[in-house]
Amino acid sequence: MKTIQKVAITSIAVLAFSALTGCSNMSQRDKNTAVGAGIGAVGGAVLTGGSGIGTAGGAAVGGVIGNQIGR
């Protein structure tokens, strides 16, 4: 079970950072929001043991925090 969680977390992180490479026309605030959501999703998954609700909640909170940084 631990191996599956590690693979899931790694996959989420890779997908989040891969998605950011196609965002060159985004504003800095949009980029911060996307990065915050990606980091929050990984953090939520880690803290809740891979729970989907924890991952989504972490992404939501991270996105809000990323959006507010540098305001």
Coordinates of N, CA, C and O in Angstrom, one line a residue:
M1 N 0.8 -1.2 0.0 CA 0.0 0.0 0.0 C 0.9 1.3 0.0 O 0.5 2.2 -0.6
K2 N 2.0 1.2 0.7 CA 2.8 2.4 0.8 C 3.4 2.7 -0.6 O 3.6 3.9 -1.0
T3 N 3.7 1.7 -1.4 CA 4.3 1.9 -2.7 C 3.3 2.6 -3.6 O 3.6 3.5 -4.4
I4 N 2.0 2.2 -3.5 CA 1.0 2.8 -4.3 C 0.9 4.3 -4.0 O 0.7 5.1 -4.9
Q5 N 0.9 4.6 -2.7 CA 0.8 6.0 -2.3 C 2.0 6.8 -2.8 O 1.9 8.0 -3.3
K6 N 3.2 6.3 -2.8 CA 4.4 7.0 -3.3 C 4.3 7.2 -4.8 O 4.6 8.3 -5.2
V7 N 3.8 6.2 -5.5 CA 3.6 6.4 -6.9 C 2.6 7.4 -7.2 O 2.7 8.3 -8.1
A8 N 1.5 7.4 -6.5 CA 0.4 8.4 -6.7 C 0.9 9.8 -6.4 O 0.7 10.7 -7.2
I9 N 1.6 10.0 -5.4 CA 2.1 11.3 -5.0 C 3.1 11.8 -6.0 O 3.1 13.0 -6.5
T10 N 4.0 10.9 -6.5 CA 5.0 11.3 -7.5 C 4.3 11.7 -8.8 O 4.7 12.6 -9.5
S11 N 3.3 10.9 -9.2 CA 2.6 11.1 -10.4 C 1.9 12.5 -10.4 O 1.9 13.2 -11.3
I12 N 1.3 12.8 -9.2 CA 0.6 14.1 -9.1 C 1.6 15.2 -9.2 O 1.3 16.2 -9.9
A13 N 2.7 15.1 -8.6 CA 3.7 16.2 -8.7 C 4.2 16.3 -10.1 O 4.4 17.5 -10.6
V14 N 4.5 15.2 -10.8 CA 5.0 15.3 -12.1 C 4.0 15.9 -13.1 O 4.3 16.8 -13.9
L15 N 2.7 15.5 -12.9 CA 1.7 16.1 -13.8 C 1.5 17.6 -13.5 O 1.3 18.4 -14.4
A16 N 1.6 18.0 -12.2 CA 1.4 19.4 -11.9 C 2.5 20.2 -12.5 O 2.3 21.3 -13.1
F17 N 3.7 19.8 -12.4 CA 4.9 20.6 -13.0 C 4.9 20.5 -14.5 O 5.3 21.4 -15.1
S18 N 4.4 19.4 -15.1 CA 4.3 19.3 -16.5 C 3.3 20.2 -17.1 O 3.5 20.8 -18.1
A19 N 2.2 20.4 -16.4 CA 1.1 21.3 -16.8 C 1.6 22.7 -16.8 O 1.2 23.5 -17.6
L20 N 2.5 23.0 -15.9 CA 3.0 24.4 -15.9 C 3.9 24.8 -17.0 O 4.0 26.0 -17.3
T21 N 4.5 23.8 -17.7 CA 5.4 24.2 -18.8 C 4.6 24.8 -20.0 O 5.2 25.5 -20.8
G22 N 3.3 24.5 -20.1 CA 2.5 25.0 -21.2 C 1.8 26.3 -20.8 O 0.9 26.7 -21.5
C23 N 2.2 26.9 -19.8 CA 1.5 28.1 -19.2 C 2.3 29.4 -19.4 O 2.3 30.2 -18.5
S24 N 3.1 29.5 -20.5 CA 4.0 30.6 -20.6 C 3.2 32.0 -20.8 O 3.8 33.0 -20.5
N25 N 2.0 31.9 -21.2 CA 1.2 33.2 -21.4 C 0.3 33.5 -20.2 O -0.5 34.4 -20.3
M26 N 0.6 32.8 -19.1 CA -0.2 33.1 -17.9 C 0.4 34.3 -17.1 O 1.7 34.4 -17.2
S27 N -0.4 35.0 -16.4 CA 0.2 36.0 -15.5 C 0.9 35.4 -14.3 O 0.7 34.2 -14.1
Q28 N 1.7 36.2 -13.6 CA 2.4 35.7 -12.5 C 1.4 35.2 -11.4 O 1.6 34.2 -10.8
R29 N 0.3 35.9 -11.3 CA -0.7 35.5 -10.3 C -1.3 34.1 -10.6 O -1.5 33.3 -9.8
D30 N -1.6 33.9 -11.9 CA -2.1 32.6 -12.4 C -1.1 31.5 -12.1 O -1.5 30.4 -11.7
K31 N 0.1 31.8 -12.4 CA 1.2 30.8 -12.2 C 1.3 30.4 -10.7 O 1.4 29.2 -10.3
N32 N 1.2 31.4 -9.8 CA 1.3 31.2 -8.4 C 0.1 30.3 -7.9 O 0.2 29.5 -7.1
T33 N -1.1 30.6 -8.5 CA -2.3 29.8 -8.2 C -2.1 28.4 -8.6 O -2.4 27.5 -7.8
A34 N -1.6 28.1 -9.8 CA -1.4 26.8 -10.2 C -0.4 26.0 -9.4 O -0.5 24.9 -9.1
V35 N 0.7 26.7 -9.1 CA 1.8 26.1 -8.3 C 1.2 25.8 -6.9 O 1.5 24.7 -6.4
G36 N 0.5 26.7 -6.3 CA -0.1 26.5 -5.0 C -1.0 25.3 -5.0 O -1.0 24.5 -4.0
A37 N -1.8 25.2 -6.0 CA -2.8 24.1 -6.1 C -2.0 22.8 -6.2 O -2.4 21.8 -5.6
G38 N -1.0 22.7 -7.0 CA -0.2 21.5 -7.2 C 0.5 21.1 -5.9 O 0.4 19.9 -5.4
I39 N 1.1 22.0 -5.2 CA 1.8 21.8 -3.9 C 0.7 21.4 -2.9 O 1.0 20.5 -2.1
G40 N -0.4 22.1 -2.9 CA -1.4 21.7 -1.9 C -2.0 20.4 -2.1 O -2.3 19.6 -1.2
A41 N -2.1 20.0 -3.4 CA -2.7 18.6 -3.7 C -1.7 17.5 -3.2 O -2.1 16.6 -2.5
V42 N -0.4 17.7 -3.4 CA 0.6 16.8 -2.9 C 0.5 16.8 -1.4 O 0.5 15.7 -0.7
G43 N 0.5 17.9 -0.8 CA 0.5 18.0 0.7 C -0.8 17.4 1.3 O -0.7 16.7 2.3
G44 N -1.9 17.6 0.7 CA -3.2 17.0 1.1 C -3.1 15.5 1.0 O -3.6 14.8 1.9
A45 N -2.6 15.0 -0.1 CA -2.5 13.6 -0.3 C -1.6 12.9 0.8 O -1.9 11.9 1.3
V46 N -0.5 13.6 1.1 CA 0.5 13.1 2.1 C -0.2 13.1 3.5 O -0.1 12.1 4.2
L47 N -0.8 14.2 3.8 CA -1.4 14.3 5.2 C -2.6 13.4 5.4 O -2.8 13.0 6.6
T48 N -3.3 13.0 4.4 CA -4.5 12.2 4.6 C -4.3 10.8 4.1 O -5.2 10.0 4.0
G49 N -3.1 10.4 3.7 CA -2.8 9.1 3.3 C -3.3 8.7 1.9 O -3.6 7.6 1.7
G50 N -3.4 9.7 1.1 CA -3.8 9.5 -0.3 C -5.3 9.6 -0.5 O -5.8 9.2 -1.6
S51 N -6.0 10.1 0.4 CA -7.5 10.3 0.3 C -7.8 11.3 -0.8 O -7.1 12.4 -0.9
G52 N -8.8 11.0 -1.6 CA -9.2 11.9 -2.7 C -9.7 13.2 -2.2 O -9.4 14.3 -2.7
I53 N -10.4 13.2 -1.1 CA -11.0 14.4 -0.5 C -9.8 15.2 0.1 O -9.8 16.5 -0.1
G54 N -8.9 14.6 0.7 CA -7.7 15.3 1.2 C -6.9 16.0 0.1 O -6.4 17.1 0.3
T55 N -6.8 15.3 -1.0 CA -6.0 15.8 -2.1 C -6.7 17.0 -2.7 O -6.1 18.0 -3.0
A56 N -8.0 16.9 -2.9 CA -8.8 18.0 -3.5 C -8.8 19.2 -2.5 O -8.7 20.3 -3.0
G57 N -9.0 18.9 -1.2 CA -9.0 20.0 -0.3 C -7.7 20.7 -0.2 O -7.6 21.9 -0.1
G58 N -6.6 19.9 -0.3 CA -5.2 20.5 -0.3 C -5.0 21.4 -1.5 O -4.4 22.5 -1.5
A59 N -5.5 20.9 -2.7 CA -5.4 21.7 -3.9 C -6.2 23.0 -3.8 O -5.7 24.0 -4.2
A60 N -7.4 22.9 -3.2 CA -8.2 24.2 -3.1 C -7.5 25.2 -2.2 O -7.4 26.4 -2.5
V61 N -7.0 24.7 -1.0 CA -6.4 25.6 -0.1 C -5.1 26.2 -0.7 O -4.8 27.3 -0.6
G62 N -4.3 25.3 -1.3 CA -3.1 25.7 -1.9 C -3.3 26.7 -3.0 O -2.5 27.7 -3.2
G63 N -4.3 26.5 -3.8 CA -4.6 27.5 -4.9 C -5.0 28.8 -4.4 O -4.6 29.9 -4.9
V64 N -5.8 28.9 -3.3 CA -6.1 30.2 -2.7 C -4.9 30.9 -2.1 O -4.7 32.1 -2.3
I65 N -4.0 30.1 -1.4 CA -2.8 30.7 -0.9 C -1.9 31.2 -2.0 O -1.4 32.3 -2.0
G66 N -1.7 30.4 -3.0 CA -0.9 30.8 -4.2 C -1.4 32.0 -4.9 O -0.7 32.9 -5.3
N67 N -2.8 32.2 -4.9 CA -3.4 33.3 -5.5 C -3.1 34.6 -4.7 O -3.0 35.7 -5.3
Q68 N -3.1 34.5 -3.4 CA -2.9 35.6 -2.6 C -1.5 36.0 -2.4 O -1.2 37.2 -1.9
I69 N -0.5 35.2 -2.7 CA 0.9 35.5 -2.6 C 1.3 36.6 -3.6 O 0.9 36.6 -4.7
G70 N 2.0 37.6 -3.1 CA 2.5 38.7 -4.0 C 1.4 39.6 -4.4 O 1.5 40.3 -5.4
R71 N 0.3 39.7 -3.6 CA -0.8 40.5 -4.0 C -0.5 41.9 -3.8 O 0.1 42.6 -3.1

